[in-house]
Amino acid sequence: VERTLSTDNTKKMSEAICSFANDIRNTKKPGYFMIGADDNGKLDGQTFTDEQLRSYAGLRNSGTILPPPAMMVYKETFPEGEIAVIEVQPSEDTPVRYKGVIFDLDGVLCSTDELHYQSWKKITDRLGIKFDRSVNDRLRGVSRLKSLDIILEGSGKKYSEEEKLSIASEKNDIYRGLLEKMTDADCSDDVRNTLDFLHSKGVLLAVGSSSRNTPLILEKTGLRKYFNAVSDGNNITHSKPSPEVFLKAAEFIGLVPSDCLVVEDASAGIDAGYAGGFDTAAIGAAYGCE
Ligand code: BG6
Ligand code: MG
């Protein structure tokens, strides 16, 4: 329970039961989730009221574990204390705790992060500015113009606002040229299978991306049809780490942030999810960030 992402106790329990039900999925045997003992197996002297047991049983119908596994809740009494037992039956159907999942686009649903890199690299080579993959990682989730400001930190020269707009527009032309060549094959089977799986569980799906090119990418890769809503650089005033893009995505699918998971490859995106009150899953370049 302590390893779960949520801070809310009911959600922590639901999340733990959900992971537990997944762990025992192929065992064909029930699993026993016990409360009231320490890690060393010694009872910690707790007692459980009927109301508490009913609230554990109620987790099954709380709507946070979908579909709910078959569960039975009871307590065993010993001289040293009591143990509450949640007996969970393995189910073929993997339970999912979230009602909605919001996916970042570039670097999560497809590898357009690499195309951003190639496009900026062309420009920086021409301008003689040092630009490598570690600088590129700092651009993840950040708007086009903010990205340019980060890149220009590596140049001794001061650029006017007009020059910056022209460089950003040149980069976007190169980038869109690369996007035009994208096809269905630029989205992996793993991504499609994940989206299909979540959809089959009734989980609502949204895109939350800072990119203004989101519509073009979704069209080229054939990904648009998987999503109930799209929130992107065209409907926000602040890019990540502001939570705006994710809050809008949650609003578009009619859910509150605490019912959604945000999937991100940018630390700015993880900050944005956290600031918006979402649980976050960090992958790729963001993996391991706090
Ligand atoms: C984000 C990317 O998704 O979109 C950033 O991670 C990029 O690297 C930002 O700068 C804006 O993208 P675009 O396509 O509007 O230039
Ligand atoms: Mg990204």
PDB file of C-alpha atoms and ligand atoms in Angstrom:
ATOM      1  CA  VAL A   1       0.000   0.000   0.000  1.00  0.00           C
ATOM      2  CA  GLU A   2       2.842   2.348   0.815  1.00  0.00           C
ATOM      3  CA  ARG A   3       4.315   1.875  -2.651  1.00  0.00           C
ATOM      4  CA  THR A   4       1.159   3.085  -4.419  1.00  0.00           C
ATOM      5  CA  LEU A   5       1.088   6.506  -6.057  1.00  0.00           C
ATOM      6  CA  SER A   6      -2.026   7.965  -4.438  1.00  0.00           C
ATOM      7  CA  THR A   7      -2.047   9.933  -1.225  1.00  0.00           C
ATOM      8  CA  ASP A   8      -5.730   9.353  -0.466  1.00  0.00           C
ATOM      9  CA  ASN A   9      -6.210   6.257   1.766  1.00  0.00           C
ATOM     10  CA  THR A  10      -9.210   4.783  -0.072  1.00  0.00           C
ATOM     11  CA  LYS A  11      -7.419   5.198  -3.377  1.00  0.00           C
ATOM     12  CA  LYS A  12      -4.245   3.677  -1.963  1.00  0.00           C
ATOM     13  CA  MET A  13      -6.207   0.586  -0.942  1.00  0.00           C
ATOM     14  CA  SER A  14      -8.004   0.369  -4.296  1.00  0.00           C
ATOM     15  CA  GLU A  15      -4.715   0.712  -6.142  1.00  0.00           C
ATOM     16  CA  ALA A  16      -3.094  -1.953  -3.979  1.00  0.00           C
ATOM     17  CA  ILE A  17      -6.000  -4.372  -4.474  1.00  0.00           C
ATOM     18  CA  CYS A  18      -5.905  -3.675  -8.177  1.00  0.00           C
ATOM     19  CA  SER A  19      -2.156  -4.479  -8.426  1.00  0.00           C
ATOM     20  CA  PHE A  20      -2.670  -7.472  -6.184  1.00  0.00           C
ATOM     21  CA  ALA A  21      -5.491  -8.822  -8.372  1.00  0.00           C
ATOM     22  CA  ASN A  22      -3.163  -8.412 -11.344  1.00  0.00           C
ATOM     23  CA  ASP A  23      -0.354 -10.284  -9.568  1.00  0.00           C
ATOM     24  CA  ILE A  24      -2.536 -13.308  -8.862  1.00  0.00           C
ATOM     25  CA  ARG A  25      -4.245 -13.288 -12.265  1.00  0.00           C
ATOM     26  CA  ASN A  26      -2.573 -16.465 -13.556  1.00  0.00           C
ATOM     27  CA  THR A  27      -2.453 -18.419 -10.282  1.00  0.00           C
ATOM     28  CA  LYS A  28      -6.019 -19.770 -10.405  1.00  0.00           C
ATOM     29  CA  LYS A  29      -5.955 -19.394  -6.586  1.00  0.00           C
ATOM     30  CA  PRO A  30      -7.345 -16.601  -4.432  1.00  0.00           C
ATOM     31  CA  GLY A  31      -4.929 -14.145  -2.861  1.00  0.00           C
ATOM     32  CA  TYR A  32      -5.171 -12.946   0.742  1.00  0.00           C
ATOM     33  CA  PHE A  33      -4.563  -9.270   1.311  1.00  0.00           C
ATOM     34  CA  MET A  34      -4.043  -8.841   5.077  1.00  0.00           C
ATOM     35  CA  ILE A  35      -4.153  -5.748   7.245  1.00  0.00           C
ATOM     36  CA  GLY A  36      -2.969  -5.729  10.848  1.00  0.00           C
ATOM     37  CA  ALA A  37       0.460  -7.349  10.701  1.00  0.00           C
ATOM     38  CA  ASP A  38       3.948  -5.848  10.455  1.00  0.00           C
ATOM     39  CA  ASP A  39       6.419  -6.737   7.707  1.00  0.00           C
ATOM     40  CA  ASN A  40       7.981  -9.350  10.025  1.00  0.00           C
ATOM     41  CA  GLY A  41       4.630 -11.159  10.290  1.00  0.00           C
ATOM     42  CA  LYS A  42       3.929 -10.119  13.909  1.00  0.00           C
ATOM     43  CA  LEU A  43       0.430  -8.808  14.614  1.00  0.00           C
ATOM     44  CA  ASP A  44       0.470  -5.108  15.419  1.00  0.00           C
ATOM     45  CA  GLY A  45      -2.447  -5.201  17.898  1.00  0.00           C
ATOM     46  CA  GLN A  46      -5.058  -3.604  15.625  1.00  0.00           C
ATOM     47  CA  THR A  47      -8.768  -4.332  15.937  1.00  0.00           C
ATOM     48  CA  PHE A  48     -11.354  -3.871  13.207  1.00  0.00           C
ATOM     49  CA  THR A  49     -14.957  -2.722  13.519  1.00  0.00           C
ATOM     50  CA  ASP A  50     -17.718  -4.044  11.274  1.00  0.00           C
ATOM     51  CA  GLU A  51     -17.879  -0.607   9.728  1.00  0.00           C
ATOM     52  CA  GLN A  52     -14.201  -0.796   8.741  1.00  0.00           C
ATOM     53  CA  LEU A  53     -14.690  -4.235   7.211  1.00  0.00           C
ATOM     54  CA  ARG A  54     -17.713  -2.939   5.296  1.00  0.00           C
ATOM     55  CA  SER A  55     -15.650  -0.033   3.990  1.00  0.00           C
ATOM     56  CA  TYR A  56     -12.973  -2.469   2.691  1.00  0.00           C
ATOM     57  CA  ALA A  57     -15.711  -4.515   1.016  1.00  0.00           C
ATOM     58  CA  GLY A  58     -17.144  -1.280  -0.397  1.00  0.00           C
ATOM     59  CA  LEU A  59     -13.887  -0.628  -2.306  1.00  0.00           C
ATOM     60  CA  ARG A  60     -15.077  -3.214  -4.794  1.00  0.00           C
ATOM     61  CA  ASN A  61     -18.010  -1.014  -5.768  1.00  0.00           C
ATOM     62  CA  SER A  62     -16.269   2.337  -5.344  1.00  0.00           C
ATOM     63  CA  GLY A  63     -15.770   2.566  -9.102  1.00  0.00           C
ATOM     64  CA  THR A  64     -12.020   2.884  -8.662  1.00  0.00           C
ATOM     65  CA  ILE A  65     -11.262  -0.754  -9.586  1.00  0.00           C
ATOM     66  CA  LEU A  66     -12.686  -1.576 -13.007  1.00  0.00           C
ATOM     67  CA  PRO A  67     -13.820  -4.251 -13.525  1.00  0.00           C
ATOM     68  CA  PRO A  68     -13.985  -5.160  -9.833  1.00  0.00           C
ATOM     69  CA  PRO A  69     -12.539  -8.567  -8.879  1.00  0.00           C
ATOM     70  CA  ALA A  70     -14.616 -10.928  -6.702  1.00  0.00           C
ATOM     71  CA  MET A  71     -13.670 -10.134  -3.107  1.00  0.00           C
ATOM     72  CA  MET A  72     -14.618 -11.374   0.357  1.00  0.00           C
ATOM     73  CA  VAL A  73     -13.756  -9.459   3.527  1.00  0.00           C
ATOM     74  CA  TYR A  74     -13.561 -10.934   7.039  1.00  0.00           C
ATOM     75  CA  LYS A  75     -11.446 -10.780  10.162  1.00  0.00           C
ATOM     76  CA  GLU A  76      -9.520 -13.344  12.204  1.00  0.00           C
ATOM     77  CA  THR A  77      -9.057 -12.740  15.919  1.00  0.00           C
ATOM     78  CA  PHE A  78      -5.930 -13.778  17.842  1.00  0.00           C
ATOM     79  CA  PRO A  79      -4.773 -13.019  21.402  1.00  0.00           C
ATOM     80  CA  GLU A  80      -2.205 -10.546  19.964  1.00  0.00           C
ATOM     81  CA  GLY A  81      -4.733  -8.639  17.849  1.00  0.00           C
ATOM     82  CA  GLU A  82      -6.892  -8.924  14.772  1.00  0.00           C
ATOM     83  CA  ILE A  83      -6.214  -9.305  11.084  1.00  0.00           C
ATOM     84  CA  ALA A  84      -8.575  -8.010   8.411  1.00  0.00           C
ATOM     85  CA  VAL A  85      -8.446 -10.263   5.362  1.00  0.00           C
ATOM     86  CA  ILE A  86      -9.488  -9.261   1.870  1.00  0.00           C
ATOM     87  CA  GLU A  87      -9.720 -12.454  -0.118  1.00  0.00           C
ATOM     88  CA  VAL A  88      -9.366 -11.557  -3.788  1.00  0.00           C
ATOM     89  CA  GLN A  89     -10.282 -14.024  -6.534  1.00  0.00           C
ATOM     90  CA  PRO A  90      -8.079 -14.048  -9.626  1.00  0.00           C
ATOM     91  CA  SER A  91      -9.972 -12.740 -12.641  1.00  0.00           C
ATOM     92  CA  GLU A  92      -9.326 -13.107 -16.331  1.00  0.00           C
ATOM     93  CA  ASP A  93     -10.184  -9.442 -16.680  1.00  0.00           C
ATOM     94  CA  THR A  94      -7.295  -7.314 -15.457  1.00  0.00           C
ATOM     95  CA  PRO A  95      -8.741  -4.602 -13.223  1.00  0.00           C
ATOM     96  CA  VAL A  96      -7.883  -0.979 -13.962  1.00  0.00           C
ATOM     97  CA  ARG A  97      -8.125   1.664 -11.266  1.00  0.00           C
ATOM     98  CA  TYR A  98      -8.347   4.858 -13.350  1.00  0.00           C
ATOM     99  CA  LYS A  99     -11.466   6.131 -15.093  1.00  0.00           C
ATOM    100  CA  GLY A 100      -9.349   8.081 -17.544  1.00  0.00           C
ATOM    101  CA  VAL A 101      -5.785   8.071 -18.882  1.00  0.00           C
ATOM    102  CA  ILE A 102      -4.257  11.184 -20.424  1.00  0.00           C
ATOM    103  CA  PHE A 103      -1.303  10.530 -22.704  1.00  0.00           C
ATOM    104  CA  ASP A 104       1.357  12.985 -23.693  1.00  0.00           C
ATOM    105  CA  LEU A 105       2.023  12.710 -27.446  1.00  0.00           C
ATOM    106  CA  ASP A 106       5.637  13.453 -28.465  1.00  0.00           C
ATOM    107  CA  GLY A 107       7.885  10.724 -27.049  1.00  0.00           C
ATOM    108  CA  VAL A 108       5.005   8.757 -25.507  1.00  0.00           C
ATOM    109  CA  LEU A 109       2.508   7.795 -28.216  1.00  0.00           C
ATOM    110  CA  CYS A 110       5.038   8.199 -31.021  1.00  0.00           C
ATOM    111  CA  SER A 111       8.698   9.064 -31.522  1.00  0.00           C
ATOM    112  CA  THR A 112       8.196  12.609 -32.784  1.00  0.00           C
ATOM    113  CA  ASP A 113      10.609  13.696 -30.027  1.00  0.00           C
ATOM    114  CA  GLU A 114      13.334  12.424 -32.379  1.00  0.00           C
ATOM    115  CA  LEU A 115      11.927  14.532 -35.244  1.00  0.00           C
ATOM    116  CA  HIS A 116      11.896  17.615 -32.990  1.00  0.00           C
ATOM    117  CA  TYR A 117      15.574  16.882 -32.264  1.00  0.00           C
ATOM    118  CA  GLN A 118      16.500  16.498 -35.942  1.00  0.00           C
ATOM    119  CA  SER A 119      14.694  19.717 -36.875  1.00  0.00           C
ATOM    120  CA  TRP A 120      16.334  21.810 -34.129  1.00  0.00           C
ATOM    121  CA  LYS A 121      19.704  20.204 -34.958  1.00  0.00           C
ATOM    122  CA  LYS A 122      19.483  21.457 -38.559  1.00  0.00           C
ATOM    123  CA  ILE A 123      18.859  24.983 -37.313  1.00  0.00           C
ATOM    124  CA  THR A 124      21.500  24.973 -34.567  1.00  0.00           C
ATOM    125  CA  ASP A 125      24.141  23.556 -36.931  1.00  0.00           C
ATOM    126  CA  ARG A 126      23.437  26.389 -39.340  1.00  0.00           C
ATOM    127  CA  LEU A 127      23.590  29.004 -36.562  1.00  0.00           C
ATOM    128  CA  GLY A 128      26.692  27.397 -34.994  1.00  0.00           C
ATOM    129  CA  ILE A 129      24.995  26.763 -31.638  1.00  0.00           C
ATOM    130  CA  LYS A 130      25.911  23.745 -29.523  1.00  0.00           C
ATOM    131  CA  PHE A 131      22.908  21.449 -29.289  1.00  0.00           C
ATOM    132  CA  ASP A 132      22.889  17.833 -28.132  1.00  0.00           C
ATOM    133  CA  ARG A 133      20.475  15.236 -26.783  1.00  0.00           C
ATOM    134  CA  SER A 134      20.850  16.403 -23.209  1.00  0.00           C
ATOM    135  CA  VAL A 135      19.682  19.906 -24.240  1.00  0.00           C
ATOM    136  CA  ASN A 136      16.957  18.224 -26.287  1.00  0.00           C
ATOM    137  CA  ASP A 137      15.697  16.418 -23.175  1.00  0.00           C
ATOM    138  CA  ARG A 138      15.089  19.832 -21.582  1.00  0.00           C
ATOM    139  CA  LEU A 139      12.791  20.755 -24.490  1.00  0.00           C
ATOM    140  CA  ARG A 140      10.388  17.902 -23.800  1.00  0.00           C
ATOM    141  CA  GLY A 141       6.923  19.217 -23.011  1.00  0.00           C
ATOM    142  CA  VAL A 142       8.047  22.845 -23.409  1.00  0.00           C
ATOM    143  CA  SER A 143       6.448  25.136 -26.039  1.00  0.00           C
ATOM    144  CA  ARG A 144       8.212  25.933 -29.326  1.00  0.00           C
ATOM    145  CA  LEU A 145       9.292  29.459 -28.318  1.00  0.00           C
ATOM    146  CA  LYS A 146      10.353  28.415 -24.817  1.00  0.00           C
ATOM    147  CA  SER A 147      12.346  25.592 -26.433  1.00  0.00           C
ATOM    148  CA  LEU A 148      14.134  28.157 -28.585  1.00  0.00           C
ATOM    149  CA  ASP A 149      15.005  30.234 -25.499  1.00  0.00           C
ATOM    150  CA  ILE A 150      16.594  27.144 -23.925  1.00  0.00           C
ATOM    151  CA  ILE A 151      18.545  26.421 -27.128  1.00  0.00           C
ATOM    152  CA  LEU A 152      19.760  30.022 -27.370  1.00  0.00           C
ATOM    153  CA  GLU A 153      21.253  29.781 -23.873  1.00  0.00           C
ATOM    154  CA  GLY A 154      24.105  27.991 -25.691  1.00  0.00           C
ATOM    155  CA  SER A 155      24.723  30.947 -28.049  1.00  0.00           C
ATOM    156  CA  GLY A 156      26.752  34.054 -27.220  1.00  0.00           C
ATOM    157  CA  LYS A 157      24.520  36.191 -29.437  1.00  0.00           C
ATOM    158  CA  LYS A 158      21.376  38.115 -28.486  1.00  0.00           C
ATOM    159  CA  TYR A 159      18.448  37.556 -30.853  1.00  0.00           C
ATOM    160  CA  SER A 160      15.554  39.990 -31.326  1.00  0.00           C
ATOM    161  CA  GLU A 161      11.956  38.801 -30.835  1.00  0.00           C
ATOM    162  CA  GLU A 162      11.466  39.034 -34.610  1.00  0.00           C
ATOM    163  CA  GLU A 163      14.542  36.884 -35.287  1.00  0.00           C
ATOM    164  CA  LYS A 164      13.348  34.337 -32.740  1.00  0.00           C
ATOM    165  CA  LEU A 165       9.915  34.089 -34.362  1.00  0.00           C
ATOM    166  CA  SER A 166      11.549  33.568 -37.723  1.00  0.00           C
ATOM    167  CA  ILE A 167      13.867  30.816 -36.390  1.00  0.00           C
ATOM    168  CA  ALA A 168      10.935  29.072 -34.663  1.00  0.00           C
ATOM    169  CA  SER A 169       8.900  29.222 -37.831  1.00  0.00           C
ATOM    170  CA  GLU A 170      11.797  27.840 -39.896  1.00  0.00           C
ATOM    171  CA  LYS A 171      12.165  24.964 -37.407  1.00  0.00           C
ATOM    172  CA  ASN A 172       8.444  24.255 -37.631  1.00  0.00           C
ATOM    173  CA  ASP A 173       8.603  24.108 -41.438  1.00  0.00           C
ATOM    174  CA  ILE A 174      11.395  21.525 -41.272  1.00  0.00           C
ATOM    175  CA  TYR A 175       9.507  19.612 -38.578  1.00  0.00           C
ATOM    176  CA  ARG A 176       6.213  19.594 -40.485  1.00  0.00           C
ATOM    177  CA  GLY A 177       8.072  18.352 -43.567  1.00  0.00           C
ATOM    178  CA  LEU A 178       9.150  15.333 -41.496  1.00  0.00           C
ATOM    179  CA  LEU A 179       5.655  14.883 -40.021  1.00  0.00           C
ATOM    180  CA  GLU A 180       4.139  14.762 -43.513  1.00  0.00           C
ATOM    181  CA  LYS A 181       6.117  11.558 -44.127  1.00  0.00           C
ATOM    182  CA  MET A 182       4.668   9.806 -41.069  1.00  0.00           C
ATOM    183  CA  THR A 183       2.313   6.846 -41.477  1.00  0.00           C
ATOM    184  CA  ASP A 184       0.487   4.277 -39.298  1.00  0.00           C
ATOM    185  CA  ALA A 185       3.806   2.410 -39.074  1.00  0.00           C
ATOM    186  CA  ASP A 186       5.232   5.245 -36.935  1.00  0.00           C
ATOM    187  CA  CYS A 187       3.074   4.173 -34.022  1.00  0.00           C
ATOM    188  CA  SER A 188       4.104   0.927 -32.320  1.00  0.00           C
ATOM    189  CA  ASP A 189       1.902  -2.127 -31.776  1.00  0.00           C
ATOM    190  CA  ASP A 190       2.551  -1.760 -28.032  1.00  0.00           C
ATOM    191  CA  VAL A 191       0.930   1.676 -28.080  1.00  0.00           C
ATOM    192  CA  ARG A 192      -2.080   0.488 -30.098  1.00  0.00           C
ATOM    193  CA  ASN A 193      -2.501  -2.617 -27.903  1.00  0.00           C
ATOM    194  CA  THR A 194      -2.356  -0.489 -24.741  1.00  0.00           C
ATOM    195  CA  LEU A 195      -4.969   1.922 -26.097  1.00  0.00           C
ATOM    196  CA  ASP A 196      -7.196  -0.956 -27.263  1.00  0.00           C
ATOM    197  CA  PHE A 197      -6.868  -2.639 -23.867  1.00  0.00           C
ATOM    198  CA  LEU A 198      -7.785   0.501 -21.908  1.00  0.00           C
ATOM    199  CA  HIS A 199     -10.661   1.224 -24.267  1.00  0.00           C
ATOM    200  CA  SER A 200     -11.993  -2.331 -23.778  1.00  0.00           C
ATOM    201  CA  LYS A 201     -12.069  -1.648 -20.008  1.00  0.00           C
ATOM    202  CA  GLY A 202     -14.196   1.438 -20.527  1.00  0.00           C
ATOM    203  CA  VAL A 203     -11.359   3.788 -19.565  1.00  0.00           C
ATOM    204  CA  LEU A 204     -11.727   7.217 -21.183  1.00  0.00           C
ATOM    205  CA  LEU A 205      -8.680   8.281 -23.183  1.00  0.00           C
ATOM    206  CA  ALA A 206      -7.332  11.750 -23.934  1.00  0.00           C
ATOM    207  CA  VAL A 207      -4.228  13.353 -25.408  1.00  0.00           C
ATOM    208  CA  GLY A 208      -2.512  16.121 -23.405  1.00  0.00           C
ATOM    209  CA  SER A 209       0.244  17.681 -25.506  1.00  0.00           C
ATOM    210  CA  SER A 210       1.906  21.105 -25.710  1.00  0.00           C
ATOM    211  CA  SER A 211       2.291  20.693 -29.453  1.00  0.00           C
ATOM    212  CA  ARG A 212       0.333  22.780 -31.933  1.00  0.00           C
ATOM    213  CA  ASN A 213       1.049  20.052 -34.489  1.00  0.00           C
ATOM    214  CA  THR A 214      -0.969  17.455 -32.543  1.00  0.00           C
ATOM    215  CA  PRO A 215      -3.873  17.279 -35.071  1.00  0.00           C
ATOM    216  CA  LEU A 216      -1.458  16.581 -37.953  1.00  0.00           C
ATOM    217  CA  ILE A 217       0.420  13.860 -36.009  1.00  0.00           C
ATOM    218  CA  LEU A 218      -2.795  12.139 -34.890  1.00  0.00           C
ATOM    219  CA  GLU A 219      -4.067  12.178 -38.457  1.00  0.00           C
ATOM    220  CA  LYS A 220      -0.831  10.878 -40.017  1.00  0.00           C
ATOM    221  CA  THR A 221      -0.445   8.019 -37.516  1.00  0.00           C
ATOM    222  CA  GLY A 222      -4.148   7.101 -37.481  1.00  0.00           C
ATOM    223  CA  LEU A 223      -4.216   7.563 -33.702  1.00  0.00           C
ATOM    224  CA  ARG A 224      -7.099  10.053 -33.499  1.00  0.00           C
ATOM    225  CA  LYS A 225      -9.793   7.358 -33.417  1.00  0.00           C
ATOM    226  CA  TYR A 226      -8.556   5.971 -30.068  1.00  0.00           C
ATOM    227  CA  PHE A 227      -9.192   9.177 -28.115  1.00  0.00           C
ATOM    228  CA  ASN A 228     -12.343  10.603 -26.558  1.00  0.00           C
ATOM    229  CA  ALA A 229     -10.742  14.062 -26.463  1.00  0.00           C
ATOM    230  CA  VAL A 230      -7.643  15.987 -27.462  1.00  0.00           C
ATOM    231  CA  SER A 231      -6.133  18.874 -25.499  1.00  0.00           C
ATOM    232  CA  ASP A 232      -3.073  20.431 -27.119  1.00  0.00           C
ATOM    233  CA  GLY A 233      -0.982  23.540 -27.773  1.00  0.00           C
ATOM    234  CA  ASN A 234      -3.891  25.041 -29.690  1.00  0.00           C
ATOM    235  CA  ASN A 235      -6.228  25.275 -26.682  1.00  0.00           C
ATOM    236  CA  ILE A 236      -3.883  26.446 -23.937  1.00  0.00           C
ATOM    237  CA  THR A 237      -2.178  29.661 -22.903  1.00  0.00           C
ATOM    238  CA  HIS A 238       0.535  28.083 -20.707  1.00  0.00           C
ATOM    239  CA  SER A 239       2.570  25.033 -21.684  1.00  0.00           C
ATOM    240  CA  LYS A 240       3.889  22.414 -19.245  1.00  0.00           C
ATOM    241  CA  PRO A 241       4.906  22.572 -16.375  1.00  0.00           C
ATOM    242  CA  SER A 242       1.580  24.447 -16.077  1.00  0.00           C
ATOM    243  CA  PRO A 243      -1.159  21.826 -15.534  1.00  0.00           C
ATOM    244  CA  GLU A 244      -3.487  23.658 -17.946  1.00  0.00           C
ATOM    245  CA  VAL A 245      -3.268  21.165 -20.825  1.00  0.00           C
ATOM    246  CA  PHE A 246      -4.088  18.200 -18.545  1.00  0.00           C
ATOM    247  CA  LEU A 247      -6.846  20.030 -16.643  1.00  0.00           C
ATOM    248  CA  LYS A 248      -8.479  20.821 -19.997  1.00  0.00           C
ATOM    249  CA  ALA A 249      -8.078  17.187 -21.109  1.00  0.00           C
ATOM    250  CA  ALA A 250      -9.760  15.948 -17.909  1.00  0.00           C
ATOM    251  CA  GLU A 251     -12.538  18.500 -18.369  1.00  0.00           C
ATOM    252  CA  PHE A 252     -13.047  17.386 -21.993  1.00  0.00           C
ATOM    253  CA  ILE A 253     -13.597  13.761 -20.876  1.00  0.00           C
ATOM    254  CA  GLY A 254     -15.728  14.871 -17.919  1.00  0.00           C
ATOM    255  CA  LEU A 255     -13.470  13.553 -15.147  1.00  0.00           C
ATOM    256  CA  VAL A 256     -11.779  15.049 -12.099  1.00  0.00           C
ATOM    257  CA  PRO A 257      -7.949  14.843 -11.993  1.00  0.00           C
ATOM    258  CA  SER A 258      -7.919  12.337  -9.119  1.00  0.00           C
ATOM    259  CA  ASP A 259      -9.673   9.794 -11.370  1.00  0.00           C
ATOM    260  CA  CYS A 260      -7.076  10.118 -14.130  1.00  0.00           C
ATOM    261  CA  LEU A 261      -3.525   8.957 -14.759  1.00  0.00           C
ATOM    262  CA  VAL A 262      -1.146  11.146 -16.785  1.00  0.00           C
ATOM    263  CA  VAL A 263       1.539   9.366 -18.851  1.00  0.00           C
ATOM    264  CA  GLU A 264       4.593  11.503 -19.640  1.00  0.00           C
ATOM    265  CA  ASP A 265       8.170  11.389 -20.938  1.00  0.00           C
ATOM    266  CA  ALA A 266       9.000  14.958 -19.824  1.00  0.00           C
ATOM    267  CA  SER A 267       9.889  16.024 -16.313  1.00  0.00           C
ATOM    268  CA  ALA A 268       8.015  19.287 -17.095  1.00  0.00           C
ATOM    269  CA  GLY A 269       5.017  17.057 -17.865  1.00  0.00           C
ATOM    270  CA  ILE A 270       5.336  15.135 -14.600  1.00  0.00           C
ATOM    271  CA  ASP A 271       5.465  18.492 -12.756  1.00  0.00           C
ATOM    272  CA  ALA A 272       2.375  19.590 -14.697  1.00  0.00           C
ATOM    273  CA  GLY A 273       0.468  16.416 -13.792  1.00  0.00           C
ATOM    274  CA  TYR A 274       1.473  16.694 -10.166  1.00  0.00           C
ATOM    275  CA  ALA A 275       0.483  20.373 -10.018  1.00  0.00           C
ATOM    276  CA  GLY A 276      -2.924  19.485 -11.471  1.00  0.00           C
ATOM    277  CA  GLY A 277      -3.625  16.801  -8.851  1.00  0.00           C
ATOM    278  CA  PHE A 278      -3.150  13.823 -11.198  1.00  0.00           C
ATOM    279  CA  ASP A 279      -1.349  10.569 -10.571  1.00  0.00           C
ATOM    280  CA  THR A 280       1.529  10.419 -13.042  1.00  0.00           C
ATOM    281  CA  ALA A 281       3.448   7.656 -14.800  1.00  0.00           C
ATOM    282  CA  ALA A 282       6.937   8.704 -15.919  1.00  0.00           C
ATOM    283  CA  ILE A 283       8.412   6.853 -18.875  1.00  0.00           C
ATOM    284  CA  GLY A 284      11.436   7.294 -21.170  1.00  0.00           C
ATOM    285  CA  ALA A 285      13.453  10.436 -20.419  1.00  0.00           C
ATOM    286  CA  ALA A 286      11.262  11.215 -17.389  1.00  0.00           C
ATOM    287  CA  TYR A 287      11.661   7.743 -15.912  1.00  0.00           C
ATOM    288  CA  GLY A 288      12.867   8.007 -12.314  1.00  0.00           C
ATOM    289  CA  CYS A 289      12.128  11.718 -11.940  1.00  0.00           C
ATOM    290  CA  GLU A 290      10.567  12.732  -8.617  1.00  0.00           C
TER     291      GLU A 290
HETATM  292  C1  BG6 B   1       5.882  19.055 -26.991  1.00  0.00           C
HETATM  293  C2  BG6 B   1       7.302  18.633 -27.244  1.00  0.00           C
HETATM  294  O1  BG6 B   1       5.037  17.954 -27.065  1.00  0.00           O
HETATM  295  O2  BG6 B   1       5.491  20.033 -27.950  1.00  0.00           O
HETATM  296  C3  BG6 B   1       8.217  19.845 -27.238  1.00  0.00           C
HETATM  297  O3  BG6 B   1       7.712  17.714 -26.230  1.00  0.00           O
HETATM  298  C4  BG6 B   1       7.722  20.855 -28.265  1.00  0.00           C
HETATM  299  O4  BG6 B   1       9.531  19.438 -27.523  1.00  0.00           O
HETATM  300  C5  BG6 B   1       6.275  21.220 -27.957  1.00  0.00           C
HETATM  301  O5  BG6 B   1       8.531  22.021 -28.224  1.00  0.00           O
HETATM  302  C6  BG6 B   1       5.683  22.174 -28.986  1.00  0.00           C
HETATM  303  O6  BG6 B   1       5.563  21.510 -30.200  1.00  0.00           O
HETATM  304  P1  BG6 B   1       5.171  22.168 -31.583  1.00  0.00           P
HETATM  305  O7  BG6 B   1       4.861  20.973 -32.462  1.00  0.00           O
HETATM  306  O8  BG6 B   1       3.956  23.015 -31.336  1.00  0.00           O
HETATM  307  O9  BG6 B   1       6.334  22.960 -32.049  1.00  0.00           O
HETATM  308 MG    MG B   2       6.632  14.265 -24.551  1.00  0.00          MG
END
